[in-house]
PDB file of C-alpha atoms in Angstrom:
ATOM      1  CA  MET A 915     -30.575-160.959 -58.657  1.00 69.00           C
ATOM      2  CA  ASP A 916     -27.278-159.277 -56.845  1.00 81.00           C
ATOM      3  CA  GLU A 917     -27.603-161.327 -53.741  1.00 81.00           C
ATOM      4  CA  LEU A 918     -24.750-159.756 -52.177  1.00 82.00           C
ATOM      5  CA  ARG A 919     -26.337-155.926 -52.755  1.00 85.00           C
ATOM      6  CA  ALA A 920     -29.830-157.299 -51.878  1.00 87.00           C
ATOM      7  CA  ILE A 921     -28.346-158.813 -48.388  1.00 86.00           C
ATOM      8  CA  SER A 922     -26.846-155.186 -48.006  1.00 86.00           C
ATOM      9  CA  THR A 923     -29.833-153.470 -48.587  1.00 89.00           C
ATOM     10  CA  PHE A 924     -31.797-155.763 -46.385  1.00 87.00           C
ATOM     11  CA  ILE A 925     -29.547-154.944 -43.432  1.00 88.00           C
ATOM     12  CA  ARG A 926     -29.791-151.596 -43.837  1.00 87.00           C
ATOM     13  CA  ALA A 927     -33.569-151.091 -44.188  1.00 87.00           C
ATOM     14  CA  ALA A 928     -33.777-153.223 -40.918  1.00 87.00           C
ATOM     15  CA  GLU A 929     -31.540-151.326 -38.857  1.00 84.00           C
ATOM     16  CA  LEU A 930     -33.086-148.222 -39.763  1.00 84.00           C
ATOM     17  CA  GLY A 931     -36.563-149.161 -39.705  1.00 84.00           C
ATOM     18  CA  SER A 932     -37.229-147.138 -42.866  1.00 85.00           C
ATOM     19  CA  PHE A 933     -36.796-147.656 -46.819  1.00 88.00           C
ATOM     20  CA  ASN A 934     -36.358-143.955 -47.132  1.00 86.00           C
ATOM     21  CA  LYS A 935     -33.582-143.606 -44.708  1.00 86.00           C
ATOM     22  CA  ALA A 936     -31.995-146.614 -46.069  1.00 87.00           C
ATOM     23  CA  ALA A 937     -32.479-145.060 -49.564  1.00 88.00           C
ATOM     24  CA  THR A 938     -30.767-141.965 -48.001  1.00 87.00           C
ATOM     25  CA  ALA A 939     -28.218-143.865 -46.691  1.00 85.00           C
ATOM     26  CA  GLN A 940     -27.369-145.592 -49.584  1.00 85.00           C
ATOM     27  CA  GLY A 941     -27.644-142.709 -51.831  1.00 88.00           C
ATOM     28  CA  THR A 942     -30.478-144.407 -53.945  1.00 88.00           C
ATOM     29  CA  THR A 943     -34.509-144.140 -54.033  1.00 90.00           C
ATOM     30  CA  PRO A 944     -37.003-145.830 -51.778  1.00 87.00           C
ATOM     31  CA  GLN A 945     -38.488-147.206 -54.979  1.00 90.00           C
ATOM     32  CA  ALA A 946     -34.836-148.979 -55.363  1.00 90.00           C
ATOM     33  CA  VAL A 947     -34.656-150.273 -52.135  1.00 89.00           C
ATOM     34  CA  SER A 948     -38.586-151.342 -51.972  1.00 89.00           C
ATOM     35  CA  LYS A 949     -37.715-153.140 -55.176  1.00 91.00           C
ATOM     36  CA  THR A 950     -34.542-154.775 -54.023  1.00 91.00           C
ATOM     37  CA  VAL A 951     -36.085-156.194 -50.834  1.00 90.00           C
ATOM     38  CA  ARG A 952     -39.260-157.637 -53.105  1.00 91.00           C
ATOM     39  CA  GLN A 953     -36.587-159.364 -55.149  1.00 91.00           C
ATOM     40  CA  LEU A 954     -35.060-160.979 -52.054  1.00 89.00           C
ATOM     41  CA  GLU A 955     -38.319-161.811 -50.674  1.00 89.00           C
ATOM     42  CA  HIS A 956     -39.177-163.431 -53.965  1.00 91.00           C
ATOM     43  CA  TYR A 957     -35.931-165.408 -54.090  1.00 89.00           C
ATOM     44  CA  LEU A 958     -36.152-166.719 -50.312  1.00 89.00           C
ATOM     45  CA  GLY A 959     -40.039-167.316 -50.933  1.00 91.00           C
ATOM     46  CA  VAL A 960     -40.508-165.463 -47.249  1.00 91.00           C
ATOM     47  CA  ARG A 961     -42.093-162.025 -46.397  1.00 91.00           C
ATOM     48  CA  LEU A 962     -38.971-160.249 -44.803  1.00 89.00           C
ATOM     49  CA  PHE A 963     -41.297-157.026 -43.468  1.00 90.00           C
ATOM     50  CA  HIS A 964     -44.524-155.895 -42.211  1.00 87.00           C
ATOM     51  CA  ARG A 965     -44.978-152.553 -44.315  1.00 83.00           C
ATOM     52  CA  THR A 966     -46.890-149.730 -43.085  1.00 76.00           C
ATOM     53  CA  THR A 967     -47.084-146.196 -44.528  1.00 69.00           C
ATOM     54  CA  ARG A 968     -45.033-144.877 -41.663  1.00 73.00           C
ATOM     55  CA  LYS A 969     -42.947-147.877 -40.695  1.00 77.00           C
ATOM     56  CA  ASN A 970     -41.272-151.153 -41.755  1.00 81.00           C
ATOM     57  CA  THR A 971     -41.044-153.738 -38.984  1.00 86.00           C
ATOM     58  CA  LEU A 972     -39.170-157.061 -39.445  1.00 89.00           C
ATOM     59  CA  THR A 973     -41.174-160.028 -39.537  1.00 90.00           C
ATOM     60  CA  GLU A 974     -40.384-163.350 -37.672  1.00 88.00           C
ATOM     61  CA  ASP A 975     -38.526-164.528 -40.904  1.00 88.00           C
ATOM     62  CA  GLY A 976     -36.638-161.135 -41.421  1.00 88.00           C
ATOM     63  CA  GLN A 977     -35.612-161.120 -37.959  1.00 90.00           C
ATOM     64  CA  LEU A 978     -33.644-164.443 -38.622  1.00 87.00           C
ATOM     65  CA  LEU A 979     -32.551-164.019 -41.605  1.00 87.00           C
ATOM     66  CA  LEU A 980     -30.833-160.577 -39.800  1.00 87.00           C
ATOM     67  CA  ASP A 981     -29.810-162.321 -37.119  1.00 85.00           C
ATOM     68  CA  SER A 982     -27.925-165.230 -39.156  1.00 83.00           C
ATOM     69  CA  VAL A 983     -26.445-162.474 -42.189  1.00 84.00           C
ATOM     70  CA  ARG A 984     -25.240-159.450 -39.969  1.00 79.00           C
ATOM     71  CA  ALA A 985     -21.980-160.963 -38.034  1.00 75.00           C
ATOM     72  CA  SER A 986     -21.423-162.427 -41.545  1.00 78.00           C
ATOM     73  CA  MET A 987     -21.209-159.224 -43.441  1.00 75.00           C
ATOM     74  CA  GLU A 988     -19.355-157.245 -40.647  1.00 69.00           C
ATOM     75  CA  GLY A 989     -16.818-160.040 -40.917  1.00 71.00           C
ATOM     76  CA  PHE A 990     -16.723-159.558 -44.774  1.00 70.00           C
ATOM     77  CA  ALA A 991     -16.491-155.759 -44.530  1.00 62.00           C
ATOM     78  CA  GLY A 992     -13.609-155.682 -41.981  1.00 61.00           C
ATOM     79  CA  ALA A 993     -11.677-158.504 -44.514  1.00 58.00           C
ATOM     80  CA  LEU A 994     -12.341-156.099 -47.337  1.00 58.00           C
ATOM     81  CA  ASN A 995     -10.902-152.774 -45.067  1.00 58.00           C
ATOM     82  CA  ARG A 996      -8.082-155.303 -44.173  1.00 58.00           C
ATOM     83  CA  VAL A 997      -7.057-155.875 -47.833  1.00 58.00           C
ATOM     84  CA  ARG A 998      -7.283-152.259 -48.747  1.00 60.00           C
ATOM     85  CA  ASN A 999      -4.890-151.273 -45.928  1.00 56.00           C
ATOM     86  CA  SER A1000      -2.868-153.421 -46.516  1.00 53.00           C
ATOM     87  CA  ALA A1001      -2.499-152.444 -50.315  1.00 53.00           C
ATOM     88  CA  LYS A1002      -2.273-148.979 -49.261  1.00 56.00           C
ATOM     89  CA  GLY A1003      -0.121-149.543 -46.151  1.00 59.00           C
ATOM     90  CA  ASP A1004       2.960-150.790 -45.068  1.00 73.00           C
ATOM     91  CA  GLN A1005       2.159-154.475 -44.059  1.00 82.00           C
ATOM     92  CA  GLY A1006       1.169-157.754 -45.831  1.00 89.00           C
ATOM     93  CA  LEU A1007       3.171-160.144 -47.889  1.00 92.00           C
ATOM     94  CA  ILE A1008       5.848-159.538 -50.845  1.00 94.00           C
ATOM     95  CA  ARG A1009       7.026-162.815 -52.670  1.00 94.00           C
ATOM     96  CA  ILE A1010      10.362-162.456 -54.461  1.00 95.00           C
ATOM     97  CA  SER A1011      12.195-164.931 -56.951  1.00 93.00           C
ATOM     98  CA  ALA A1012      15.700-164.898 -57.210  1.00 93.00           C
ATOM     99  CA  GLY A1013      18.657-166.877 -57.927  1.00 89.00           C
ATOM    100  CA  GLY A1014      20.662-168.344 -54.842  1.00 86.00           C
ATOM    101  CA  ALA A1015      23.515-166.545 -55.223  1.00 88.00           C
ATOM    102  CA  VAL A1016      21.696-163.233 -55.734  1.00 93.00           C
ATOM    103  CA  GLY A1017      18.977-164.208 -52.680  1.00 93.00           C
ATOM    104  CA  ARG A1018      21.824-164.726 -50.261  1.00 92.00           C
ATOM    105  CA  LYS A1019      24.312-162.073 -51.239  1.00 91.00           C
ATOM    106  CA  VAL A1020      22.018-159.410 -52.520  1.00 94.00           C
ATOM    107  CA  LEU A1021      18.556-159.652 -51.668  1.00 95.00           C
ATOM    108  CA  MET A1022      18.954-160.655 -47.902  1.00 96.00           C
ATOM    109  CA  PRO A1023      20.699-157.667 -46.726  1.00 95.00           C
ATOM    110  CA  LEU A1024      18.003-155.549 -48.532  1.00 96.00           C
ATOM    111  CA  VAL A1025      15.246-157.680 -46.872  1.00 96.00           C
ATOM    112  CA  ALA A1026      16.981-157.490 -43.456  1.00 96.00           C
ATOM    113  CA  GLU A1027      17.201-153.745 -43.894  1.00 96.00           C
ATOM    114  CA  PHE A1028      13.682-153.068 -45.409  1.00 96.00           C
ATOM    115  CA  SER A1029      12.195-155.270 -42.475  1.00 95.00           C
ATOM    116  CA  GLN A1030      13.641-152.765 -39.898  1.00 94.00           C
ATOM    117  CA  LEU A1031      12.065-149.947 -41.378  1.00 93.00           C
ATOM    118  CA  HIS A1032       8.259-151.749 -42.162  1.00 93.00           C
ATOM    119  CA  PRO A1033       7.840-155.008 -39.648  1.00 93.00           C
ATOM    120  CA  GLY A1034       4.551-155.053 -40.953  1.00 92.00           C
ATOM    121  CA  VAL A1035       5.557-156.447 -44.122  1.00 94.00           C
ATOM    122  CA  THR A1036       6.410-160.084 -44.636  1.00 95.00           C
ATOM    123  CA  PHE A1037       8.520-161.969 -47.480  1.00 96.00           C
ATOM    124  CA  ASP A1038       8.454-165.209 -49.048  1.00 94.00           C
ATOM    125  CA  LEU A1039      11.583-165.857 -50.998  1.00 94.00           C
ATOM    126  CA  VAL A1040      11.489-168.191 -53.922  1.00 92.00           C
ATOM    127  CA  LEU A1041      15.470-168.859 -54.307  1.00 90.00           C
ATOM    128  CA  GLU A1042      15.832-171.212 -57.357  1.00 84.00           C
ATOM    129  CA  ASP A1043      18.121-170.910 -60.297  1.00 74.00           C
ATOM    130  CA  ARG A1044      15.526-171.114 -62.872  1.00 69.00           C
ATOM    131  CA  SER A1045      12.999-169.242 -64.640  1.00 65.00           C
ATOM    132  CA  THR A1046       9.851-168.305 -62.949  1.00 62.00           C
ATOM    133  CA  ASP A1047       6.459-167.635 -63.870  1.00 60.00           C
ATOM    134  CA  THR A1048       5.584-164.434 -62.370  1.00 63.00           C
ATOM    135  CA  VAL A1049       1.716-164.459 -62.857  1.00 58.00           C
ATOM    136  CA  GLY A1050       1.698-168.409 -62.132  1.00 58.00           C
ATOM    137  CA  GLU A1051       3.541-168.376 -59.168  1.00 69.00           C
ATOM    138  CA  ARG A1052       2.027-165.301 -57.740  1.00 80.00           C
ATOM    139  CA  ILE A1053       5.559-163.733 -57.611  1.00 89.00           C
ATOM    140  CA  ASP A1054       5.537-159.866 -57.128  1.00 92.00           C
ATOM    141  CA  LEU A1055       8.990-159.092 -58.237  1.00 93.00           C
ATOM    142  CA  GLY A1056      12.092-160.705 -59.187  1.00 94.00           C
ATOM    143  CA  PHE A1057      16.053-160.266 -59.440  1.00 95.00           C
ATOM    144  CA  LYS A1058      17.698-162.057 -62.585  1.00 93.00           C
ATOM    145  CA  ALA A1059      21.464-161.927 -63.444  1.00 92.00           C
ATOM    146  CA  GLY A1060      22.717-161.977 -67.033  1.00 90.00           C
ATOM    147  CA  ASN A1061      20.946-161.014 -69.612  1.00 90.00           C
ATOM    148  CA  ALA A1062      17.637-158.861 -69.223  1.00 88.00           C
ATOM    149  CA  PRO A1063      14.617-160.742 -68.871  1.00 87.00           C
ATOM    150  CA  THR A1064      12.942-161.681 -71.969  1.00 79.00           C
ATOM    151  CA  ALA A1065       9.215-162.397 -70.595  1.00 75.00           C
ATOM    152  CA  GLN A1066       6.795-159.825 -70.893  1.00 80.00           C
ATOM    153  CA  VAL A1067       7.714-158.235 -67.783  1.00 87.00           C
ATOM    154  CA  VAL A1068       9.043-154.453 -66.667  1.00 89.00           C
ATOM    155  CA  SER A1069      12.500-154.799 -66.069  1.00 91.00           C
ATOM    156  CA  ARG A1070      15.186-152.412 -64.300  1.00 92.00           C
ATOM    157  CA  TRP A1071      19.406-152.514 -64.812  1.00 93.00           C
ATOM    158  CA  LEU A1072      20.619-152.076 -61.561  1.00 94.00           C
ATOM    159  CA  PHE A1073      24.424-152.743 -61.638  1.00 93.00           C
ATOM    160  CA  PRO A1074      26.644-154.790 -64.048  1.00 93.00           C
ATOM    161  CA  ILE A1075      28.398-157.685 -63.090  1.00 94.00           C
ATOM    162  CA  ARG A1076      32.063-158.319 -64.129  1.00 95.00           C
ATOM    163  CA  LEU A1077      33.340-161.770 -64.664  1.00 96.00           C
ATOM    164  CA  VAL A1078      36.119-161.858 -62.576  1.00 97.00           C
ATOM    165  CA  VAL A1079      39.712-163.813 -62.832  1.00 98.00           C
ATOM    166  CA  CYS A1080      40.943-164.637 -59.595  1.00 98.00           C
ATOM    167  CA  ALA A1081      43.398-166.446 -57.045  1.00 98.00           C
ATOM    168  CA  THR A1082      44.156-166.721 -53.752  1.00 98.00           C
ATOM    169  CA  PRO A1083      47.430-164.914 -52.716  1.00 98.00           C
ATOM    170  CA  GLU A1084      48.837-168.295 -51.683  1.00 97.00           C
ATOM    171  CA  TYR A1085      48.651-169.725 -55.073  1.00 98.00           C
ATOM    172  CA  LEU A1086      49.892-166.533 -56.383  1.00 97.00           C
ATOM    173  CA  ALA A1087      52.906-166.864 -54.236  1.00 97.00           C
ATOM    174  CA  LYS A1088      53.426-170.411 -55.388  1.00 96.00           C
ATOM    175  CA  HIS A1089      52.792-170.182 -59.195  1.00 96.00           C
ATOM    176  CA  GLY A1090      52.783-166.588 -60.246  1.00 96.00           C
ATOM    177  CA  ALA A1091      50.260-164.500 -62.002  1.00 97.00           C
ATOM    178  CA  PRO A1092      49.517-164.731 -65.131  1.00 97.00           C
ATOM    179  CA  GLN A1093      50.356-161.635 -67.288  1.00 96.00           C
ATOM    180  CA  SER A1094      47.888-162.223 -70.385  1.00 96.00           C
ATOM    181  CA  ILE A1095      45.128-164.540 -71.556  1.00 97.00           C
ATOM    182  CA  ASP A1096      47.283-166.780 -73.055  1.00 96.00           C
ATOM    183  CA  ASP A1097      49.146-167.268 -69.694  1.00 96.00           C
ATOM    184  CA  LEU A1098      46.321-169.278 -68.374  1.00 97.00           C
ATOM    185  CA  ALA A1099      46.984-172.240 -70.340  1.00 95.00           C
ATOM    186  CA  ARG A1100      50.210-172.897 -68.075  1.00 95.00           C
ATOM    187  CA  HIS A1101      48.010-172.374 -64.868  1.00 97.00           C
ATOM    188  CA  ARG A1102      45.682-174.898 -63.155  1.00 97.00           C
ATOM    189  CA  CYS A1103      42.231-173.710 -63.726  1.00 98.00           C
ATOM    190  CA  ILE A1104      38.928-174.249 -61.888  1.00 98.00           C
ATOM    191  CA  GLY A1105      35.770-174.351 -63.991  1.00 97.00           C
ATOM    192  CA  TYR A1106      31.672-174.351 -63.971  1.00 95.00           C
ATOM    193  CA  ARG A1107      29.904-177.053 -66.042  1.00 94.00           C
ATOM    194  CA  GLN A1108      26.602-176.128 -66.589  1.00 89.00           C
ATOM    195  CA  PRO A1109      24.132-178.939 -64.890  1.00 83.00           C
ATOM    196  CA  GLY A1110      21.433-178.983 -67.827  1.00 81.00           C
ATOM    197  CA  THR A1111      24.257-179.585 -70.826  1.00 89.00           C
ATOM    198  CA  GLY A1112      27.163-180.860 -68.860  1.00 89.00           C
ATOM    199  CA  ARG A1113      29.124-178.809 -70.736  1.00 93.00           C
ATOM    200  CA  PRO A1114      31.900-176.683 -69.043  1.00 95.00           C
ATOM    201  CA  VAL A1115      31.137-172.845 -69.666  1.00 95.00           C
ATOM    202  CA  PRO A1116      34.200-171.063 -71.667  1.00 97.00           C
ATOM    203  CA  TRP A1117      35.966-168.437 -69.691  1.00 97.00           C
ATOM    204  CA  GLU A1118      34.423-164.917 -71.178  1.00 97.00           C
ATOM    205  CA  PHE A1119      36.440-161.729 -71.957  1.00 97.00           C
ATOM    206  CA  GLN A1120      36.813-158.248 -73.291  1.00 95.00           C
ATOM    207  CA  VAL A1121      39.283-157.746 -75.982  1.00 94.00           C
ATOM    208  CA  ASP A1122      39.660-154.682 -78.025  1.00 91.00           C
ATOM    209  CA  GLY A1123      36.017-153.684 -76.833  1.00 89.00           C
ATOM    210  CA  GLU A1124      34.853-157.073 -77.957  1.00 93.00           C
ATOM    211  CA  ILE A1125      33.450-159.933 -76.368  1.00 95.00           C
ATOM    212  CA  SER A1126      35.881-163.290 -76.456  1.00 95.00           C
ATOM    213  CA  TYR A1127      35.307-167.043 -75.153  1.00 96.00           C
ATOM    214  CA  ARG A1128      38.279-169.381 -74.402  1.00 96.00           C
ATOM    215  CA  SER A1129      37.894-172.982 -73.825  1.00 95.00           C
ATOM    216  CA  MET A1130      39.937-173.869 -70.850  1.00 95.00           C
ATOM    217  CA  ASP A1131      41.271-177.451 -69.624  1.00 94.00           C
ATOM    218  CA  PHE A1132      40.005-177.254 -66.007  1.00 96.00           C
ATOM    219  CA  ILE A1133      41.785-179.436 -63.049  1.00 96.00           C
ATOM    220  CA  VAL A1134      38.502-178.941 -61.380  1.00 97.00           C
ATOM    221  CA  CYS A1135      35.200-178.289 -62.852  1.00 96.00           C
ATOM    222  CA  CYS A1136      32.091-178.154 -61.044  1.00 94.00           C
ATOM    223  CA  SER A1137      28.475-177.978 -61.431  1.00 91.00           C
ATOM    224  CA  ASP A1138      27.774-176.089 -58.408  1.00 89.00           C
ATOM    225  CA  PRO A1139      29.095-172.571 -58.593  1.00 88.00           C
ATOM    226  CA  GLU A1140      29.547-172.156 -54.726  1.00 88.00           C
ATOM    227  CA  ALA A1141      31.661-175.595 -55.127  1.00 92.00           C
ATOM    228  CA  GLU A1142      33.401-173.818 -57.720  1.00 94.00           C
ATOM    229  CA  MET A1143      34.408-170.675 -55.698  1.00 94.00           C
ATOM    230  CA  HIS A1144      35.376-172.860 -52.845  1.00 95.00           C
ATOM    231  CA  ALA A1145      37.970-174.876 -54.833  1.00 96.00           C
ATOM    232  CA  VAL A1146      39.332-171.346 -55.771  1.00 97.00           C
ATOM    233  CA  LEU A1147      39.702-170.051 -52.189  1.00 97.00           C
ATOM    234  CA  ASN A1148      41.288-173.538 -51.141  1.00 97.00           C
ATOM    235  CA  GLY A1149      43.827-172.513 -53.366  1.00 96.00           C
ATOM    236  CA  ILE A1150      43.573-175.392 -56.059  1.00 97.00           C
ATOM    237  CA  GLY A1151      43.644-172.793 -58.799  1.00 97.00           C
ATOM    238  CA  ILE A1152      42.863-169.987 -60.592  1.00 98.00           C
ATOM    239  CA  GLY A1153      38.864-169.402 -61.422  1.00 98.00           C
ATOM    240  CA  GLN A1154      36.414-167.157 -63.024  1.00 97.00           C
ATOM    241  CA  THR A1155      33.391-165.775 -61.159  1.00 95.00           C
ATOM    242  CA  ASP A1156      30.831-163.166 -61.131  1.00 93.00           C
ATOM    243  CA  SER A1157      31.414-159.885 -58.651  1.00 93.00           C
ATOM    244  CA  ILE A1158      28.245-160.868 -57.066  1.00 92.00           C
ATOM    245  CA  ASN A1159      29.930-163.944 -55.435  1.00 91.00           C
ATOM    246  CA  ALA A1160      33.789-162.613 -55.639  1.00 92.00           C
ATOM    247  CA  THR A1161      33.298-159.010 -54.296  1.00 91.00           C
ATOM    248  CA  ALA A1162      33.524-159.645 -50.334  1.00 91.00           C
ATOM    249  CA  GLU A1163      36.348-161.980 -51.012  1.00 95.00           C
ATOM    250  CA  LEU A1164      38.254-159.206 -53.161  1.00 95.00           C
ATOM    251  CA  ARG A1165      37.413-156.585 -50.640  1.00 94.00           C
ATOM    252  CA  ALA A1166      38.571-158.543 -47.958  1.00 96.00           C
ATOM    253  CA  GLY A1167      42.035-159.764 -50.047  1.00 97.00           C
ATOM    254  CA  THR A1168      41.231-163.340 -49.841  1.00 97.00           C
ATOM    255  CA  LEU A1169      41.130-163.649 -53.676  1.00 97.00           C
ATOM    256  CA  VAL A1170      43.179-161.197 -56.014  1.00 98.00           C
ATOM    257  CA  PRO A1171      42.074-160.049 -59.115  1.00 97.00           C
ATOM    258  CA  LEU A1172      43.997-160.810 -62.215  1.00 98.00           C
ATOM    259  CA  LEU A1173      43.717-159.678 -65.975  1.00 97.00           C
ATOM    260  CA  ALA A1174      41.518-156.636 -64.935  1.00 94.00           C
ATOM    261  CA  SER A1175      42.047-155.160 -68.322  1.00 95.00           C
ATOM    262  CA  SER A1176      40.260-158.042 -70.153  1.00 96.00           C
ATOM    263  CA  THR A1177      37.237-158.410 -67.520  1.00 95.00           C
ATOM    264  CA  SER A1178      34.080-158.761 -69.229  1.00 94.00           C
ATOM    265  CA  GLU A1179      30.977-156.557 -67.954  1.00 90.00           C
ATOM    266  CA  ARG A1180      28.550-157.930 -70.369  1.00 91.00           C
ATOM    267  CA  MET A1181      26.155-159.215 -67.991  1.00 93.00           C
ATOM    268  CA  GLY A1182      23.797-157.344 -65.107  1.00 94.00           C
ATOM    269  CA  LEU A1183      21.565-157.501 -62.591  1.00 94.00           C
ATOM    270  CA  TYR A1184      18.194-156.773 -63.182  1.00 94.00           C
ATOM    271  CA  LEU A1185      14.851-156.154 -61.115  1.00 94.00           C
ATOM    272  CA  TYR A1186      11.804-156.974 -62.809  1.00 93.00           C
ATOM    273  CA  TYR A1187       7.759-156.990 -62.525  1.00 91.00           C
ATOM    274  CA  ALA A1188       4.589-157.764 -63.993  1.00 86.00           C
ATOM    275  CA  GLN A1189       3.131-154.494 -65.486  1.00 76.00           C
ATOM    276  CA  ARG A1190       0.300-153.900 -62.889  1.00 69.00           C
ATOM    277  CA  THR A1191      -1.619-150.764 -62.724  1.00 69.00           C
ATOM    278  CA  ASP A1192      -2.819-152.127 -59.238  1.00 75.00           C
ATOM    279  CA  MET A1193       0.641-152.790 -57.568  1.00 84.00           C
ATOM    280  CA  PRO A1194       0.255-152.789 -53.719  1.00 87.00           C
ATOM    281  CA  SER A1195       2.283-149.884 -52.007  1.00 89.00           C
ATOM    282  CA  ARG A1196       4.405-152.081 -50.322  1.00 91.00           C
ATOM    283  CA  VAL A1197       5.759-153.832 -53.328  1.00 92.00           C
ATOM    284  CA  ARG A1198       6.381-150.107 -55.202  1.00 92.00           C
ATOM    285  CA  ARG A1199       7.885-149.324 -51.834  1.00 93.00           C
ATOM    286  CA  PHE A1200      10.390-152.260 -51.952  1.00 95.00           C
ATOM    287  CA  ILE A1201      11.269-152.049 -55.930  1.00 94.00           C
ATOM    288  CA  ASP A1202      11.939-148.281 -55.093  1.00 93.00           C
ATOM    289  CA  PHE A1203      13.707-149.073 -52.090  1.00 94.00           C
ATOM    290  CA  ALA A1204      15.974-151.599 -53.768  1.00 95.00           C
ATOM    291  CA  ALA A1205      16.661-149.609 -57.133  1.00 93.00           C
ATOM    292  CA  ALA A1206      18.030-146.790 -54.524  1.00 92.00           C
ATOM    293  CA  ARG A1207      20.163-149.096 -52.519  1.00 92.00           C
ATOM    294  CA  LEU A1208      21.850-151.107 -55.160  1.00 91.00           C
ATOM    295  CA  SER A1209      22.518-147.943 -57.371  1.00 79.00           C
ATOM    296  CA  ALA A1210      26.082-147.844 -55.513  1.00 67.00           C
ATOM    297  CA  HIS A1211      27.080-151.022 -57.151  1.00 59.00           C
ATOM    298  CA  ARG A1212      27.536-149.013 -60.337  1.00 55.00           C
TER     299      ARG A1212
END
């Protein structure tokens, strides 16, 4: 027996006082309503209605059941409507995954603007530099810097990420600017060390249309990209950082780009999400909003 359907049919028949009227309201037959009520009575072991040819009235047990379940059914219906309206409207939670730098410098401004436009939407931001299980962690969408996501997700390329060699004006005034990749060997260089492997990451260049890697001798090597950036900003040496971290400093003039003709643009920023036919409209709206805003970076 479908208990939820049986209770719903019982409530309708009790409120209307007639199996015929209940059948009309539910788009079924009086025989079907009567059968459902009988099944419920058998299941409970009590009689719920006094039946006559003209009217059905509740027994004492039937009234007790009606008083017990009506409020719960109204609450249940209200919950369903709230979820339905949340899926269709501009309210509800969006869970987003992104790396730390992408979250702070790219995602946060998007969230701030979107929240002004849609104040009923709330956000849960998972900002970690690791791969995220979109299904297991109930992630609605994510942002990934680097290569395209390899998991079974839908991904959208948003803009290229450049690997920029840069230094402060003060450093360049004291040491001069390198004129070629080979010139970097005589400069003080700041590097990044992969936390997982402990190995310094080679610098990446584009030479004659091909990607070329150079292992550098670093005077300072950091396992945190923000610390690496601060070492460059403090004038310790030249660094190579991605354009997401460097753009604001380059625009402000606190960092100067170097060797522009050799800048690599192999990487990109991607937006990804699980393939779903029942995506809430608030999530779809945020995806379209983010793609439109970030297209200006191309």
